[in-house]
Amino acid sequence: MANVHKDAEYVLLSKEQIATRVKEIAKVLDEEYQGKNPVLICILKGSVVFFSDLIREMETDLAIDFMKVSSYGNGTETSGTLTVKQDLSEDIANRHVLIVEDIIDSGNTLFRLKNMLQERNPASVKIVTLLDKKARRTAAIDPDYTCFDIEDEFVIGYGLDYAEKYRNLPYVGVLKRSVYEK
Ligand code: PRP
């Protein structure tokens, strides 16, 4: 592959591999949400690339919204540790909600976020993630739809950052250790 970033050890998921899988997942989601007018929630910032590709592959009518949250600590409690930095613009009561994430690591963010959204009385709340790093999971949460299961490696690109860099890479790469160990 041409022009792999110098800070990437190797390409884990190519642009083509991702596009193929996003199309497959979009089809599954179309079947699930046909006629339900779901609201897809982009969890900023990392999900923005996956989100924009996914919604354009889906054909069923849907709405979009955006949310930015931060999760602190490694507890599995739902209260006190999720900070909403930017909330949804619309009420989700009685709506079918699909949370769109780039990566699930410990699962703390999604565990708390899902609980928070469920308190707003939606018709349903499900989760789709581009990447699932199961080896790091500590919270009791699993995505409903996963594009790729990955090993415990530091991944960048396709929305994912290290120190706010690399989000614009069109592939998912593994970051060279020398970049974050120096
Ligand atoms: C990442 C990712 C998830 C969370 C996953 O977001 O998008 O929201 O971390 O980690 P967890 O499963 O251990 O909770 P991050 O806070 O890095 O923000 P960003 O999307 O703006 O980069």
PDB file of C-alpha atoms and ligand atoms in Angstrom:
ATOM      1  CA  MET A   1       0.000   0.000   0.000  1.00  0.00           C
ATOM      2  CA  ALA A   2       1.271   3.425  -0.911  1.00  0.00           C
ATOM      3  CA  ASN A   3       1.861   6.176   1.616  1.00  0.00           C
ATOM      4  CA  VAL A   4       1.555   4.356   4.933  1.00  0.00           C
ATOM      5  CA  HIS A   5       2.211   6.917   7.669  1.00  0.00           C
ATOM      6  CA  LYS A   6       5.745   6.777   9.048  1.00  0.00           C
ATOM      7  CA  ASP A   7       4.401   6.381  12.595  1.00  0.00           C
ATOM      8  CA  ALA A   8       2.369   3.290  11.673  1.00  0.00           C
ATOM      9  CA  GLU A   9       4.045  -0.066  12.315  1.00  0.00           C
ATOM     10  CA  TYR A  10       1.682  -1.741   9.854  1.00  0.00           C
ATOM     11  CA  VAL A  11      -1.810  -1.509   8.401  1.00  0.00           C
ATOM     12  CA  LEU A  12      -4.186  -3.649  10.460  1.00  0.00           C
ATOM     13  CA  LEU A  13      -7.340  -3.004   8.412  1.00  0.00           C
ATOM     14  CA  SER A  14      -7.114  -1.567   4.920  1.00  0.00           C
ATOM     15  CA  LYS A  15      -9.459   1.010   3.478  1.00  0.00           C
ATOM     16  CA  GLU A  16     -10.956  -1.724   1.268  1.00  0.00           C
ATOM     17  CA  GLN A  17     -11.423  -4.225   4.118  1.00  0.00           C
ATOM     18  CA  ILE A  18     -13.194  -1.582   6.179  1.00  0.00           C
ATOM     19  CA  ALA A  19     -15.443  -0.500   3.293  1.00  0.00           C
ATOM     20  CA  THR A  20     -16.519  -4.093   2.628  1.00  0.00           C
ATOM     21  CA  ARG A  21     -17.349  -4.751   6.265  1.00  0.00           C
ATOM     22  CA  VAL A  22     -19.163  -1.425   6.735  1.00  0.00           C
ATOM     23  CA  LYS A  23     -21.387  -2.327   3.766  1.00  0.00           C
ATOM     24  CA  GLU A  24     -22.187  -5.725   5.327  1.00  0.00           C
ATOM     25  CA  ILE A  25     -23.065  -4.214   8.698  1.00  0.00           C
ATOM     26  CA  ALA A  26     -25.178  -1.506   7.016  1.00  0.00           C
ATOM     27  CA  LYS A  27     -27.249  -4.233   5.352  1.00  0.00           C
ATOM     28  CA  VAL A  28     -27.819  -5.993   8.672  1.00  0.00           C
ATOM     29  CA  LEU A  29     -28.803  -2.678  10.276  1.00  0.00           C
ATOM     30  CA  ASP A  30     -31.153  -1.867   7.390  1.00  0.00           C
ATOM     31  CA  GLU A  31     -33.010  -5.107   8.051  1.00  0.00           C
ATOM     32  CA  GLU A  32     -33.119  -4.508  11.810  1.00  0.00           C
ATOM     33  CA  TYR A  33     -34.295  -0.899  11.583  1.00  0.00           C
ATOM     34  CA  GLN A  34     -36.505  -0.970   8.477  1.00  0.00           C
ATOM     35  CA  GLY A  35     -39.542   1.255   9.125  1.00  0.00           C
ATOM     36  CA  LYS A  36     -38.364   2.179  12.650  1.00  0.00           C
ATOM     37  CA  ASN A  37     -36.802   5.547  11.786  1.00  0.00           C
ATOM     38  CA  PRO A  38     -33.885   5.045  14.208  1.00  0.00           C
ATOM     39  CA  VAL A  39     -31.661   7.807  15.505  1.00  0.00           C
ATOM     40  CA  LEU A  40     -27.974   7.032  15.037  1.00  0.00           C
ATOM     41  CA  ILE A  41     -25.724   8.690  17.587  1.00  0.00           C
ATOM     42  CA  CYS A  42     -22.153   9.562  16.692  1.00  0.00           C
ATOM     43  CA  ILE A  43     -19.930   9.524  19.778  1.00  0.00           C
ATOM     44  CA  LEU A  44     -17.404  12.281  19.127  1.00  0.00           C
ATOM     45  CA  LYS A  45     -14.739  12.478  18.102  1.00  0.00           C
ATOM     46  CA  GLY A  46     -13.410   9.047  17.174  1.00  0.00           C
ATOM     47  CA  SER A  47     -16.596   7.719  15.571  1.00  0.00           C
ATOM     48  CA  VAL A  48     -16.987  10.473  13.023  1.00  0.00           C
ATOM     49  CA  VAL A  49     -15.345   8.637  10.109  1.00  0.00           C
ATOM     50  CA  PHE A  50     -17.061   5.279  10.707  1.00  0.00           C
ATOM     51  CA  PHE A  51     -20.349   7.090  11.301  1.00  0.00           C
ATOM     52  CA  SER A  52     -20.256   9.074   8.073  1.00  0.00           C
ATOM     53  CA  ASP A  53     -19.428   5.958   6.043  1.00  0.00           C
ATOM     54  CA  LEU A  54     -22.024   3.800   7.817  1.00  0.00           C
ATOM     55  CA  ILE A  55     -24.991   6.161   7.387  1.00  0.00           C
ATOM     56  CA  ARG A  56     -24.252   6.527   3.674  1.00  0.00           C
ATOM     57  CA  GLU A  57     -24.349   2.750   3.232  1.00  0.00           C
ATOM     58  CA  MET A  58     -27.706   2.474   5.021  1.00  0.00           C
ATOM     59  CA  GLU A  59     -30.862   2.844   2.959  1.00  0.00           C
ATOM     60  CA  THR A  60     -33.566   2.910   5.613  1.00  0.00           C
ATOM     61  CA  ASP A  61     -34.839   6.312   6.789  1.00  0.00           C
ATOM     62  CA  LEU A  62     -32.938   7.467   9.854  1.00  0.00           C
ATOM     63  CA  ALA A  63     -32.003  10.516  11.899  1.00  0.00           C
ATOM     64  CA  ILE A  64     -28.545  11.450  13.190  1.00  0.00           C
ATOM     65  CA  ASP A  65     -27.337  13.150  16.344  1.00  0.00           C
ATOM     66  CA  PHE A  66     -24.032  13.777  18.095  1.00  0.00           C
ATOM     67  CA  MET A  67     -22.740  13.428  21.628  1.00  0.00           C
ATOM     68  CA  LYS A  68     -19.385  13.941  23.313  1.00  0.00           C
ATOM     69  CA  VAL A  69     -18.686  12.213  26.613  1.00  0.00           C
ATOM     70  CA  SER A  70     -15.720  11.465  28.843  1.00  0.00           C
ATOM     71  CA  SER A  71     -15.480   8.554  31.205  1.00  0.00           C
ATOM     72  CA  TYR A  72     -13.126   8.572  34.165  1.00  0.00           C
ATOM     73  CA  GLY A  73     -11.959   5.820  36.490  1.00  0.00           C
ATOM     74  CA  ASN A  74     -12.185   2.092  36.074  1.00  0.00           C
ATOM     75  CA  GLY A  75     -15.278   1.415  38.160  1.00  0.00           C
ATOM     76  CA  THR A  76     -18.362  -0.162  36.721  1.00  0.00           C
ATOM     77  CA  GLU A  77     -20.769   2.165  38.526  1.00  0.00           C
ATOM     78  CA  THR A  78     -23.147   4.092  36.309  1.00  0.00           C
ATOM     79  CA  SER A  79     -23.181   7.312  38.285  1.00  0.00           C
ATOM     80  CA  GLY A  80     -20.792  10.175  38.763  1.00  0.00           C
ATOM     81  CA  THR A  81     -18.064   9.251  36.334  1.00  0.00           C
ATOM     82  CA  LEU A  82     -19.482  10.029  32.899  1.00  0.00           C
ATOM     83  CA  THR A  83     -19.150  13.667  31.893  1.00  0.00           C
ATOM     84  CA  VAL A  84     -21.356  14.861  29.054  1.00  0.00           C
ATOM     85  CA  LYS A  85     -19.368  17.461  27.144  1.00  0.00           C
ATOM     86  CA  GLN A  86     -21.921  17.825  24.377  1.00  0.00           C
ATOM     87  CA  ASP A  87     -25.435  16.417  24.636  1.00  0.00           C
ATOM     88  CA  LEU A  88     -27.904  15.292  21.979  1.00  0.00           C
ATOM     89  CA  SER A  89     -29.901  17.974  20.207  1.00  0.00           C
ATOM     90  CA  GLU A  90     -33.214  16.057  20.281  1.00  0.00           C
ATOM     91  CA  ASP A  91     -35.288  14.084  22.762  1.00  0.00           C
ATOM     92  CA  ILE A  92     -34.921  10.301  22.293  1.00  0.00           C
ATOM     93  CA  ALA A  93     -38.073   9.226  24.177  1.00  0.00           C
ATOM     94  CA  ASN A  94     -39.823   6.418  22.245  1.00  0.00           C
ATOM     95  CA  ARG A  95     -37.093   6.428  19.578  1.00  0.00           C
ATOM     96  CA  HIS A  96     -34.978   3.471  18.492  1.00  0.00           C
ATOM     97  CA  VAL A  97     -31.424   4.530  19.367  1.00  0.00           C
ATOM     98  CA  LEU A  98     -28.253   3.134  17.845  1.00  0.00           C
ATOM     99  CA  ILE A  99     -24.998   4.258  19.471  1.00  0.00           C
ATOM    100  CA  VAL A 100     -22.157   4.319  16.942  1.00  0.00           C
ATOM    101  CA  GLU A 101     -18.680   3.868  18.459  1.00  0.00           C
ATOM    102  CA  ASP A 102     -15.230   3.579  16.948  1.00  0.00           C
ATOM    103  CA  ILE A 103     -13.774   1.325  19.656  1.00  0.00           C
ATOM    104  CA  ILE A 104     -14.756  -0.453  22.840  1.00  0.00           C
ATOM    105  CA  ASP A 105     -11.863  -0.924  25.201  1.00  0.00           C
ATOM    106  CA  SER A 106     -12.604  -1.235  28.936  1.00  0.00           C
ATOM    107  CA  GLY A 107     -16.265  -0.686  28.079  1.00  0.00           C
ATOM    108  CA  ASN A 108     -16.661   1.915  30.845  1.00  0.00           C
ATOM    109  CA  THR A 109     -17.763   4.690  28.492  1.00  0.00           C
ATOM    110  CA  LEU A 110     -20.469   2.639  26.811  1.00  0.00           C
ATOM    111  CA  PHE A 111     -21.648   0.988  29.988  1.00  0.00           C
ATOM    112  CA  ARG A 112     -22.325   4.369  31.546  1.00  0.00           C
ATOM    113  CA  LEU A 113     -23.593   5.983  28.369  1.00  0.00           C
ATOM    114  CA  LYS A 114     -26.071   3.218  27.620  1.00  0.00           C
ATOM    115  CA  ASN A 115     -27.454   3.457  31.149  1.00  0.00           C
ATOM    116  CA  MET A 116     -27.745   7.224  30.862  1.00  0.00           C
ATOM    117  CA  LEU A 117     -29.615   7.032  27.552  1.00  0.00           C
ATOM    118  CA  GLN A 118     -31.928   4.299  28.810  1.00  0.00           C
ATOM    119  CA  GLU A 119     -33.130   6.692  31.520  1.00  0.00           C
ATOM    120  CA  ARG A 120     -34.513   8.911  28.754  1.00  0.00           C
ATOM    121  CA  ASN A 121     -37.090   6.226  27.862  1.00  0.00           C
ATOM    122  CA  PRO A 122     -36.125   5.331  24.300  1.00  0.00           C
ATOM    123  CA  ALA A 123     -37.924   2.468  22.510  1.00  0.00           C
ATOM    124  CA  SER A 124     -34.574   0.616  22.338  1.00  0.00           C
ATOM    125  CA  VAL A 125     -30.836   1.239  22.697  1.00  0.00           C
ATOM    126  CA  LYS A 126     -28.279  -0.781  20.768  1.00  0.00           C
ATOM    127  CA  ILE A 127     -24.582  -0.395  20.054  1.00  0.00           C
ATOM    128  CA  VAL A 128     -22.590  -0.783  16.864  1.00  0.00           C
ATOM    129  CA  THR A 129     -18.803  -0.543  17.030  1.00  0.00           C
ATOM    130  CA  LEU A 130     -16.114  -0.540  14.398  1.00  0.00           C
ATOM    131  CA  LEU A 131     -13.558  -2.209  16.684  1.00  0.00           C
ATOM    132  CA  ASP A 132     -13.895  -4.400  19.758  1.00  0.00           C
ATOM    133  CA  LYS A 133     -10.836  -4.950  21.962  1.00  0.00           C
ATOM    134  CA  LYS A 134     -12.296  -7.713  24.117  1.00  0.00           C
ATOM    135  CA  ALA A 135      -9.065  -8.436  25.991  1.00  0.00           C
ATOM    136  CA  ARG A 136      -9.330  -5.072  27.778  1.00  0.00           C
ATOM    137  CA  ARG A 137     -12.957  -5.317  28.876  1.00  0.00           C
ATOM    138  CA  THR A 138     -13.730  -4.671  32.549  1.00  0.00           C
ATOM    139  CA  ALA A 139     -17.314  -3.352  32.346  1.00  0.00           C
ATOM    140  CA  ALA A 140     -20.284  -5.648  31.759  1.00  0.00           C
ATOM    141  CA  ILE A 141     -21.153  -4.453  28.272  1.00  0.00           C
ATOM    142  CA  ASP A 142     -20.978  -5.904  24.792  1.00  0.00           C
ATOM    143  CA  PRO A 143     -21.820  -4.329  21.442  1.00  0.00           C
ATOM    144  CA  ASP A 144     -24.815  -5.617  19.496  1.00  0.00           C
ATOM    145  CA  TYR A 145     -22.925  -5.304  16.204  1.00  0.00           C
ATOM    146  CA  THR A 146     -19.147  -5.400  15.690  1.00  0.00           C
ATOM    147  CA  CYS A 147     -17.234  -4.796  12.478  1.00  0.00           C
ATOM    148  CA  PHE A 148     -13.880  -6.181  13.681  1.00  0.00           C
ATOM    149  CA  ASP A 149     -12.538  -7.870  16.811  1.00  0.00           C
ATOM    150  CA  ILE A 150      -8.945  -6.783  17.406  1.00  0.00           C
ATOM    151  CA  GLU A 151      -6.062  -7.723  19.684  1.00  0.00           C
ATOM    152  CA  ASP A 152      -4.786  -5.428  22.431  1.00  0.00           C
ATOM    153  CA  GLU A 153      -2.760  -3.116  20.199  1.00  0.00           C
ATOM    154  CA  PHE A 154      -2.557   0.676  20.010  1.00  0.00           C
ATOM    155  CA  VAL A 155      -4.583   1.493  16.916  1.00  0.00           C
ATOM    156  CA  ILE A 156      -4.827   4.748  15.007  1.00  0.00           C
ATOM    157  CA  GLY A 157      -6.569   6.043  11.908  1.00  0.00           C
ATOM    158  CA  TYR A 158     -10.105   5.989  10.457  1.00  0.00           C
ATOM    159  CA  GLY A 159     -11.121   8.365  13.255  1.00  0.00           C
ATOM    160  CA  LEU A 160      -8.885   6.996  16.020  1.00  0.00           C
ATOM    161  CA  ASP A 161      -6.165   9.227  17.418  1.00  0.00           C
ATOM    162  CA  TYR A 162      -3.068   9.352  19.527  1.00  0.00           C
ATOM    163  CA  ALA A 163      -2.704  12.839  21.042  1.00  0.00           C
ATOM    164  CA  GLU A 164      -5.293  14.074  18.494  1.00  0.00           C
ATOM    165  CA  LYS A 165      -3.189  12.940  15.511  1.00  0.00           C
ATOM    166  CA  TYR A 166      -3.818  10.336  12.807  1.00  0.00           C
ATOM    167  CA  ARG A 167      -7.660  10.557  12.741  1.00  0.00           C
ATOM    168  CA  ASN A 168      -7.530  11.291   9.001  1.00  0.00           C
ATOM    169  CA  LEU A 169      -5.694   8.124   7.951  1.00  0.00           C
ATOM    170  CA  PRO A 170      -8.017   6.128   5.648  1.00  0.00           C
ATOM    171  CA  TYR A 171      -7.000   2.780   7.235  1.00  0.00           C
ATOM    172  CA  VAL A 172      -6.623   1.417  10.794  1.00  0.00           C
ATOM    173  CA  GLY A 173      -2.954   1.040  11.629  1.00  0.00           C
ATOM    174  CA  VAL A 174      -0.927  -0.061  14.640  1.00  0.00           C
ATOM    175  CA  LEU A 175       1.051   2.805  16.144  1.00  0.00           C
ATOM    176  CA  LYS A 176       4.797   2.323  16.482  1.00  0.00           C
ATOM    177  CA  ARG A 177       5.796   1.865  20.111  1.00  0.00           C
ATOM    178  CA  SER A 178       8.574   4.420  19.676  1.00  0.00           C
ATOM    179  CA  VAL A 179       5.931   7.134  19.185  1.00  0.00           C
ATOM    180  CA  TYR A 180       4.265   6.691  22.580  1.00  0.00           C
ATOM    181  CA  GLU A 181       7.187   5.347  24.578  1.00  0.00           C
ATOM    182  CA  LYS A 182       9.538   8.250  23.991  1.00  0.00           C
TER     183      LYS A 182
HETATM  184  C1  PRP B   1     -12.595   6.410  23.019  1.00  0.00           C
HETATM  185  C2  PRP B   1     -13.668   5.670  22.229  1.00  0.00           C
HETATM  186  C3  PRP B   1     -14.666   5.308  23.278  1.00  0.00           C
HETATM  187  C4  PRP B   1     -13.811   5.105  24.495  1.00  0.00           C
HETATM  188  C5  PRP B   1     -13.571   3.641  24.665  1.00  0.00           C
HETATM  189  O1  PRP B   1     -12.934   7.746  23.119  1.00  0.00           O
HETATM  190  O2  PRP B   1     -14.224   6.466  21.216  1.00  0.00           O
HETATM  191  O3  PRP B   1     -15.611   6.327  23.494  1.00  0.00           O
HETATM  192  O4  PRP B   1     -12.564   5.761  24.280  1.00  0.00           O
HETATM  193  O5  PRP B   1     -12.860   3.381  25.823  1.00  0.00           O
HETATM  194  P1  PRP B   1     -13.466   2.543  27.008  1.00  0.00           P
HETATM  195  O6  PRP B   1     -14.185   1.364  26.429  1.00  0.00           O
HETATM  196  O7  PRP B   1     -12.234   2.132  27.794  1.00  0.00           O
HETATM  197  O8  PRP B   1     -14.370   3.426  27.823  1.00  0.00           O
HETATM  198  P2  PRP B   1     -11.919   8.875  23.637  1.00  0.00           P
HETATM  199  O9  PRP B   1     -12.247   9.175  25.081  1.00  0.00           O
HETATM  200  O10 PRP B   1     -10.500   8.497  23.325  1.00  0.00           O
HETATM  201  O11 PRP B   1     -12.352  10.168  22.805  1.00  0.00           O
HETATM  202  P3  PRP B   1     -12.275  10.478  21.225  1.00  0.00           P
HETATM  203  O12 PRP B   1     -13.302   9.580  20.564  1.00  0.00           O
HETATM  204  O13 PRP B   1     -12.664  11.931  21.137  1.00  0.00           O
HETATM  205  O14 PRP B   1     -10.864  10.210  20.737  1.00  0.00           O
END
